[in-house]
């Protein structure tokens, strides 16, 4: 008969154990929680309120329980019961020990009050709950009838309707009868860990344990058929108690900068929805304390019902099909089959360097082919080339796609059918050697490879920290670590982007001006190809990765930290066209898709306006230099006035408007690019031949390295002495980026003209060449790698220098592997097709 009491205690214990961490700020255990609303009047009231709905058999049992409880004065002992539950740290994981625990409270001997009364209570409990208790199946029909009625007495449960409510009743029944699947569900709940006051607010529980539960309840009593349901992981959000935050002392200001929420992992039957759990939780704790819950099945739509995702898969499959077929064609030698007649074609002049110079190494070899030999002419940096038997000119150490022919040359060459050549443009036999080749032309500025690879590494390192800080269990410690002097370089990884702007400007100027000199003037076709090649070079990879990001990323993971939707998913649906036009940094830039693409938009815009400076530099160098100086003045004024008019702090992490109103705006970021145009002009004008006094070269190196060190580390002062004044921060923001570019510009000039020493040896190391070609793809794909890893973890990590070193090594390695795949699919084949078309 005491099974009814077990049900009452069980339900209250389940409620207490599940939600004590959530809403009961003043409790220390289940007993204290139960004491707040469980007493004789409450229990008798619950029993009386449901007796009218009970069957005669169950009503008689409850009446007998009530009579026995009154006779033994059991309900008068609730304070002692709850105190014992607190003392023994009782939870549902040791639910089977409840009878013994209660019996121990009323042991005949000891200091527990009246011995005769205690003995009476102990006999009552042992008779009902002890080894002599009947088989649970005898009472299961009664429990099935009573549990729904008892559940309705739990605050908020009345709002949960339908199958969810029935399955919760089955879950409680399973807990009370010790079913393994029910214990697994309850065991998977998140529990308060250590380090709460150091930011450990994600009590995520055991995701896999919950999701693997498959409950089968055989038909017994009122159940006419077997019942089945699966476990579903739900994450509840509960406001961190303000009283606890106040007691956190020095950590409170950092931890509680805004409303902080505990993320509690729970496990419910899969018939329950996020709305069910939210209504239940809000009824218990209120809307403010319990803003909502998110259940696993409500996260991700079905792939089969997502036409955009299906379209993306189809497009990727087409590229993959061409790659496989092209590789097979070339592998079996089918590409050697040529048309009967030889076809004449012209190799049109174009500059392979009209590409994304900031990311990709653009080798320019100005050639004038004559009898299979390409003489140096007026350019001492041009190498000889030999002519292969099929008439294809290949320089010593220059890959085929690096060759630039400045004169139209009529070549008689056997051709494979156009369809075959289309497929072989995707062949791995063609694209992979080009990407992995370490050869460079003699006119290449070889140090750019090392700068490019180190800069992308700096980007990934910065994002290893910034993307991962939300998923650590020692966030307070992590923020304290950022105050170290050694961390300042990581925190200022923003300068790596300015390095790319500088490199892009250098190559844009150097290549464009050399092309104009080779053609002895400005030709309309040169200007057209200047823009066409740029679009072809950037767009395929950029568009495809953005397409994949916007449509397929949500299907790439699962877990307690997986949100199931992109934070900018709606933005991608509404503003994709701004990415298509490279305007996402200035149009609707607070709602841009694929946020890191702001760099590409800026770079493309800078490239578009670069001829406004470069053409005057070619025709009238003095006027061109004056225009560059005016550009610097305009940049400085635009950046300064933008920051001065900005409300709040002028820092990326201190003001939500900083990113959209300043950080990604082209006229506030063009400074380093203008420096790059000047550096490129100097290299062009001097033909990479500059004579320096050794003392002057050494002095320039000292100044350059000093400036680099200063702009990176000077703001470490803020971490020690508090934030700078706004005017000081504005001056730093406006001046530091051009200064960084000027200092790095000297490194490029010195290395390109023979004054680089061992630094040039390091930066020009041949292994950087293929890695440099992949930096454009790495910039995009590393976001996928970091986001997917961080979001699919089942628990937080404890951050440390060693942990970050391991993560960074993994991120950069996997990013290059993924970048290679992306380049082989979407980038290298399109460049091959462009070359094939331009040869017509």
Short mmCIF file of C-alpha atoms in Angstrom, two decimals, residues 205-425:
data_model
loop_
_atom_site.label_atom_id
_atom_site.label_comp_id
_atom_site.label_asym_id
_atom_site.label_seq_id
_atom_site.Cartn_x
_atom_site.Cartn_y
_atom_site.Cartn_z
CA UNK A 205 24.82 16.37 -18.91
CA UNK A 206 25.39 13.35 -21.13
CA UNK A 207 23.95 13.96 -24.58
CA UNK A 208 24.65 10.54 -26.07
CA UNK A 209 23.28 8.68 -23.05
CA UNK A 210 19.97 10.49 -23.44
CA UNK A 211 19.67 10.18 -27.21
CA UNK A 212 20.37 6.44 -27.14
CA UNK A 213 17.50 5.64 -24.81
CA UNK A 214 14.77 3.51 -26.35
CA UNK A 215 12.02 2.83 -23.84
CA UNK A 216 9.61 -0.05 -24.25
CA UNK A 217 6.90 -0.42 -21.61
CA UNK A 218 4.96 -3.66 -21.93
CA UNK A 219 1.19 -3.56 -21.84
CA UNK A 220 0.01 -4.02 -18.26
CA UNK A 221 -3.20 -3.02 -16.57
CA UNK A 222 -4.63 0.08 -18.21
CA UNK A 223 -2.18 -0.11 -21.12
CA UNK A 224 -3.76 -1.97 -24.00
CA UNK A 225 -0.63 -1.91 -26.15
CA UNK A 226 3.10 -1.68 -25.59
CA UNK A 227 4.37 1.88 -25.20
CA UNK A 228 7.49 3.11 -26.98
CA UNK A 229 9.43 6.36 -26.95
CA UNK A 230 13.00 7.53 -27.28
CA UNK A 231 15.04 9.91 -25.23
CA UNK A 232 15.32 13.47 -26.47
CA UNK A 233 17.98 15.86 -25.25
CA UNK A 234 16.63 19.28 -24.29
CA UNK A 235 18.72 22.20 -23.11
CA UNK A 236 17.04 24.52 -20.64
CA UNK A 237 18.19 28.10 -20.06
CA UNK A 238 17.92 29.41 -16.52
CA UNK A 239 18.98 32.83 -15.36
CA UNK A 240 21.99 32.70 -13.09
CA UNK A 241 20.82 33.64 -9.57
CA UNK A 242 21.72 37.23 -8.79
CA UNK A 243 22.36 36.40 -5.14
CA UNK A 244 25.02 33.87 -6.09
CA UNK A 245 26.56 36.33 -8.57
CA UNK A 246 26.81 38.96 -5.84
CA UNK A 247 28.70 36.47 -3.72
CA UNK A 248 31.21 35.81 -6.46
CA UNK A 249 33.20 38.84 -5.36
CA UNK A 250 35.86 39.86 -7.85
CA UNK A 251 34.63 37.39 -10.44
CA UNK A 252 31.11 38.80 -10.52
CA UNK A 253 31.93 41.84 -12.62
CA UNK A 254 33.56 39.70 -15.28
CA UNK A 255 31.14 36.80 -15.09
CA UNK A 256 28.01 38.89 -14.83
CA UNK A 257 28.73 41.61 -17.38
CA UNK A 258 25.19 40.96 -18.61
CA UNK A 259 22.50 38.45 -17.86
CA UNK A 260 24.15 35.05 -17.58
CA UNK A 261 22.24 31.82 -18.01
CA UNK A 262 22.84 28.34 -16.83
CA UNK A 263 22.51 25.86 -19.67
CA UNK A 264 21.07 22.70 -18.16
CA UNK A 265 20.93 19.47 -20.11
CA UNK A 266 17.75 17.48 -19.55
CA UNK A 267 16.28 14.34 -21.06
CA UNK A 268 12.59 13.99 -21.86
CA UNK A 269 10.54 11.62 -23.99
CA UNK A 270 10.74 12.49 -27.67
CA UNK A 271 7.02 13.23 -27.72
CA UNK A 272 7.77 16.44 -25.81
CA UNK A 273 8.57 19.64 -27.67
CA UNK A 274 10.57 22.71 -26.79
CA UNK A 275 7.25 24.48 -26.17
CA UNK A 276 6.17 21.83 -23.67
CA UNK A 277 9.36 22.12 -21.65
CA UNK A 278 9.32 25.91 -21.85
CA UNK A 279 5.74 26.18 -20.57
CA UNK A 280 6.47 23.73 -17.77
CA UNK A 281 9.63 25.52 -16.72
CA UNK A 282 8.08 28.97 -16.89
CA UNK A 283 5.14 27.82 -14.79
CA UNK A 284 7.59 26.61 -12.15
CA UNK A 285 10.03 29.53 -12.21
CA UNK A 286 8.60 32.37 -14.25
CA UNK A 287 9.42 33.75 -17.68
CA UNK A 288 12.40 35.79 -16.52
CA UNK A 289 14.16 32.99 -14.68
CA UNK A 290 13.32 30.38 -17.31
CA UNK A 291 13.30 32.06 -20.75
CA UNK A 292 13.04 28.81 -22.67
CA UNK A 293 14.33 25.42 -23.69
CA UNK A 294 15.55 23.91 -26.94
CA UNK A 295 15.00 20.26 -27.74
CA UNK A 296 17.11 18.31 -30.19
CA UNK A 297 14.44 17.34 -32.71
CA UNK A 298 13.33 20.96 -33.11
CA UNK A 299 16.79 22.11 -34.14
CA UNK A 300 17.41 20.91 -37.68
CA UNK A 301 14.92 20.58 -40.51
CA UNK A 302 14.93 17.47 -42.61
CA UNK A 303 17.44 17.60 -45.44
CA UNK A 304 14.92 15.99 -47.78
CA UNK A 305 12.60 18.95 -47.19
CA UNK A 306 15.23 21.65 -47.80
CA UNK A 307 15.36 22.56 -51.52
CA UNK A 308 18.30 24.95 -51.08
CA UNK A 309 20.42 22.28 -49.44
CA UNK A 310 19.46 19.79 -52.15
CA UNK A 311 20.40 22.32 -54.83
CA UNK A 312 23.78 22.90 -53.18
CA UNK A 313 24.47 19.17 -53.01
CA UNK A 314 23.55 18.91 -56.69
CA UNK A 315 25.96 21.68 -57.69
CA UNK A 316 28.80 20.21 -55.61
CA UNK A 317 28.05 16.82 -57.14
CA UNK A 318 28.42 18.27 -60.63
CA UNK A 319 31.86 19.63 -59.76
CA UNK A 320 32.82 16.29 -58.23
CA UNK A 321 31.55 14.45 -61.30
CA UNK A 322 33.70 16.57 -63.59
CA UNK A 323 36.71 16.01 -61.34
CA UNK A 324 36.29 12.22 -61.31
CA UNK A 325 35.57 11.92 -65.02
CA UNK A 326 38.36 14.32 -65.95
CA UNK A 327 40.83 12.39 -63.83
CA UNK A 328 39.78 9.10 -65.40
CA UNK A 329 40.01 10.55 -68.91
CA UNK A 330 43.53 11.80 -68.36
CA UNK A 331 44.50 8.73 -66.41
CA UNK A 332 43.53 6.42 -69.27
CA UNK A 333 45.12 8.70 -71.84
CA UNK A 334 41.89 9.56 -73.64
CA UNK A 335 42.94 13.21 -73.67
CA UNK A 336 45.74 12.29 -76.10
CA UNK A 337 43.14 11.62 -78.79
CA UNK A 338 43.15 14.70 -81.00
CA UNK A 339 41.05 15.96 -83.84
CA UNK A 340 42.29 15.02 -87.34
CA UNK A 341 43.17 18.53 -88.28
CA UNK A 342 45.45 20.82 -86.37
CA UNK A 343 43.86 24.02 -85.23
CA UNK A 344 45.44 27.44 -85.15
CA UNK A 345 45.03 29.42 -82.02
CA UNK A 346 46.42 32.51 -80.45
CA UNK A 347 47.72 32.88 -76.95
CA UNK A 348 46.24 36.16 -75.91
CA UNK A 349 48.17 38.35 -73.59
CA UNK A 350 46.85 38.40 -70.06
CA UNK A 351 48.42 38.79 -66.71
CA UNK A 352 48.05 35.82 -64.43
CA UNK A 353 48.74 38.19 -61.60
CA UNK A 354 45.33 39.84 -61.92
CA UNK A 355 44.08 37.80 -59.02
CA UNK A 356 43.72 38.03 -55.31
CA UNK A 357 47.26 39.04 -54.59
CA UNK A 358 46.72 39.25 -50.89
CA UNK A 359 46.09 35.53 -50.69
CA UNK A 360 47.56 33.88 -53.79
CA UNK A 361 51.08 34.04 -55.08
CA UNK A 362 50.95 35.57 -58.54
CA UNK A 363 54.05 34.84 -60.58
CA UNK A 364 54.61 37.14 -63.50
CA UNK A 365 56.97 36.07 -66.23
CA UNK A 366 56.91 38.55 -69.11
CA UNK A 367 57.70 36.45 -72.16
CA UNK A 368 58.41 37.09 -75.78
CA UNK A 369 58.61 33.76 -77.48
CA UNK A 370 60.89 33.35 -80.45
CA UNK A 371 62.03 30.00 -81.84
CA UNK A 372 61.30 28.26 -78.59
CA UNK A 373 63.46 30.65 -76.57
CA UNK A 374 62.30 33.53 -74.42
CA UNK A 375 65.12 36.00 -74.01
CA UNK A 376 65.56 38.31 -71.08
CA UNK A 377 65.02 41.41 -73.11
CA UNK A 378 64.96 44.46 -70.90
CA UNK A 379 64.00 42.49 -67.82
CA UNK A 380 66.89 40.85 -66.04
CA UNK A 381 64.44 38.93 -63.81
CA UNK A 382 62.96 36.93 -66.67
CA UNK A 383 64.19 33.39 -67.03
CA UNK A 384 64.82 31.29 -70.08
CA UNK A 385 62.27 28.70 -71.00
CA UNK A 386 62.34 25.64 -73.13
CA UNK A 387 59.61 24.55 -75.48
CA UNK A 388 58.05 21.17 -74.98
CA UNK A 389 57.42 18.95 -77.95
CA UNK A 390 53.77 19.89 -78.05
CA UNK A 391 54.61 23.55 -78.34
CA UNK A 392 53.73 24.46 -74.77
CA UNK A 393 56.18 26.90 -73.29
CA UNK A 394 57.33 26.04 -69.81
CA UNK A 395 59.90 28.07 -67.93
CA UNK A 396 62.62 26.61 -65.78
CA UNK A 397 60.79 26.31 -62.49
CA UNK A 398 57.63 27.96 -63.72
CA UNK A 399 54.32 26.13 -63.78
CA UNK A 400 52.37 26.37 -67.00
CA UNK A 401 49.68 28.59 -65.56
CA UNK A 402 52.33 31.16 -64.57
CA UNK A 403 53.34 31.91 -68.15
CA UNK A 404 52.39 35.28 -69.58
CA UNK A 405 52.87 35.88 -73.28
CA UNK A 406 53.05 39.52 -74.21
CA UNK A 407 52.94 39.10 -77.97
CA UNK A 408 50.23 37.31 -79.90
CA UNK A 409 51.80 34.13 -81.12
CA UNK A 410 50.23 31.84 -83.67
CA UNK A 411 50.80 28.23 -82.72
CA UNK A 412 49.88 25.13 -84.64
CA UNK A 413 49.01 22.50 -82.05
CA UNK A 414 46.90 19.33 -82.13
CA UNK A 415 43.80 19.69 -80.01
CA UNK A 416 41.65 17.19 -78.15
CA UNK A 417 37.91 17.65 -78.54
CA UNK A 418 36.51 20.56 -76.57
CA UNK A 419 34.46 18.31 -74.29
CA UNK A 420 37.54 16.29 -73.41
CA UNK A 421 39.49 19.45 -72.64
CA UNK A 422 36.57 20.66 -70.50
CA UNK A 423 36.72 17.53 -68.38
CA UNK A 424 40.52 17.42 -68.14
CA UNK A 425 40.54 20.95 -66.77
#
